[in-house]
Amino acid sequence: MLWTRRLTFYQKILFSLLGFLLLPILAGLIISYWTIKQTVTDKINLSNKQFIELVAKDITKTTDEVVNNSNFLLHDAELLKELSVLKEASTIQTYATYKAMNNISEYFTLLTTRTMHLSTSVSIMNPKGLLLYGIQSEQLYADLRKELSRLPASEGVDASRVYWLGYPKGAETPSRETAPSYYVSRVMKNRSTGELLGTLYYGLPYGYFDQLLGHQVSGTFHLTDAGGAVIYPLGGGAFPNQAGEGTISQSYVLPETGWTLTYTISTGTVTGEVKRTFLFYAALVLLAGMVLMLAAVVYARGLYRPIFQMKSIVNLFSGGNQSVRFPVEGNDEIAQLGYAFNSMLTQISGFIHDIRQEQEDKRVLELQALTAQIRPHFLMNTLNSIKCNLLLTGDTIHSRQLDALMRLLWANMNIRELTTLSEECTLLTHYIQIMQMRSGLEVQLVLALDEASADWQVPRLLLQPLVENALIHGFGGTVDLQEDPEIRVTSTVEDGQWVVQVADNGAGMTGDVLDSLNTRLTGREEVPGSRHIGLVNTYQRLRLAYGAAVNMTVIPGVGIGLIVELRIPLSGDTPHLRHVKREEAPL
């Protein structure tokens, strides 16, 4: 990550310690919190399920009592007989109607006392609206009759069906204060003719539901009928959830009535204790984390102190104080690093001293070189003046000889530069002229250069030592050994190699001497007092210029003399001869 690059080493150590200490603890707390919360939630759900099933059994028992009681009444012949007497009565005008109504009242009082829940009320009304049994107002039952009459005409009023009418609908919305009852209705008909004899009304008081479902400590019950109408609670009595908190709900559908009983509990109630426990331990962890942070800071400073000392020493050392050293303590890895660090500083100090001494020596040499440059230029200018005077007097022979000498001197002054093979051979011509003047040797220089290699670059004065070796050792400085002394320089390209040969028809050498010379050319040790120094130096210059792949061999000539052969690869690790850089030329 890019942002870590901006941190210091000390900050990286500190953050690493804090991360390795605090992150596992925090992760463990969070995982424990969610695990415990999920476990508690599952247990609460299971407990709520068992609780709601228990409450639902009580409600089911009450509704079953209503259904069973109504079924019993619908099949009671004596009751149906009495209802047949009162079916057309709108008022009590005869003794027969009075007696029948009194019998019904006694019958219902005895029956409901033994078989019905104490809180459930039972009433019966004939088809004319006459209340035969019950203590509620006639207006209430008139409203219930209207509610019953709203059933679809196609469905009719079925004696085998229980009608869950709900709360009566009046001008005011039912609430806790009015304490209404939830009404259940069932019609009674003549089993033979199907004639309507009366209507049963069962009232489940709101107080029953409130006593059973209300007054919960941690949650609230909601009871709705099959049509979604609220049975409990009425008057906006929903459980007031805390702002921002969710709820956990568990529902149960009563099989006989289709009612849905829902128990709702706030998640804050469920997880409150878990949160309090978590916050308590989180506070402890935070306190412990602060202590660990302080300990980590102190420990990180202790780890970073040697690095800081090294950094300070490096700054002082780079500022010029080369005597500073790292204080080594103990025998741990930092101490070993300190020993190596001090050794490195000592070596650097020595290198700096050597470099300063070399720079001082170089400055002296540069001054000497600048002074020495004046002398060759003075000599060249003087020789040039003499040459001009010789030309003016008509002495062309000595003028040419002097010109050849000047060119050789100039080549020696610029020996570090590269030249072409053709220019090198021109210098060889001047060298032969001078040697002819010195020794009287009439040596013929023959040049046979391949056109492709004539312009290739070579170190300046590379071939001059080979020609000089042929003059001195091949001809012994005289021409007595050969009537037509000749030195031949050839240049060809063979099998991907540039082959340059310098051949003479001089005295040559024996096989033992020849083998010894070739062995010396391939070695690095010099034999004190040995000859042919020029050949060895030429081979070394050749390797410096073109690499270790070059080869230099001395072989016998055809019949007489010697041949010095140079082989330079044109491919592979050896750079192309036309692209040899000037700085690669030997000094």
PDB file of N, CA and C in Angstrom, residues 37 308 518:
ATOM      1  N   LYS A  37     -25.380 -12.736  21.107  1.00  0.00           N
ATOM      2  CA  LYS A  37     -26.639 -12.093  20.724  1.00  0.00           C
ATOM      3  C   LYS A  37     -27.516 -13.048  19.921  1.00  0.00           C
ATOM      4  N   PHE A 308      17.607   4.716  15.239  1.00  0.00           N
ATOM      5  CA  PHE A 308      17.704   6.178  15.305  1.00  0.00           C
ATOM      6  C   PHE A 308      19.153   6.607  15.521  1.00  0.00           C
ATOM      7  N   ASN A 518      54.297 -18.349 -28.091  1.00  0.00           N
ATOM      8  CA  ASN A 518      52.833 -18.483 -28.125  1.00  0.00           C
ATOM      9  C   ASN A 518      52.261 -18.765 -26.728  1.00  0.00           C
TER      10      ASN A 518
END
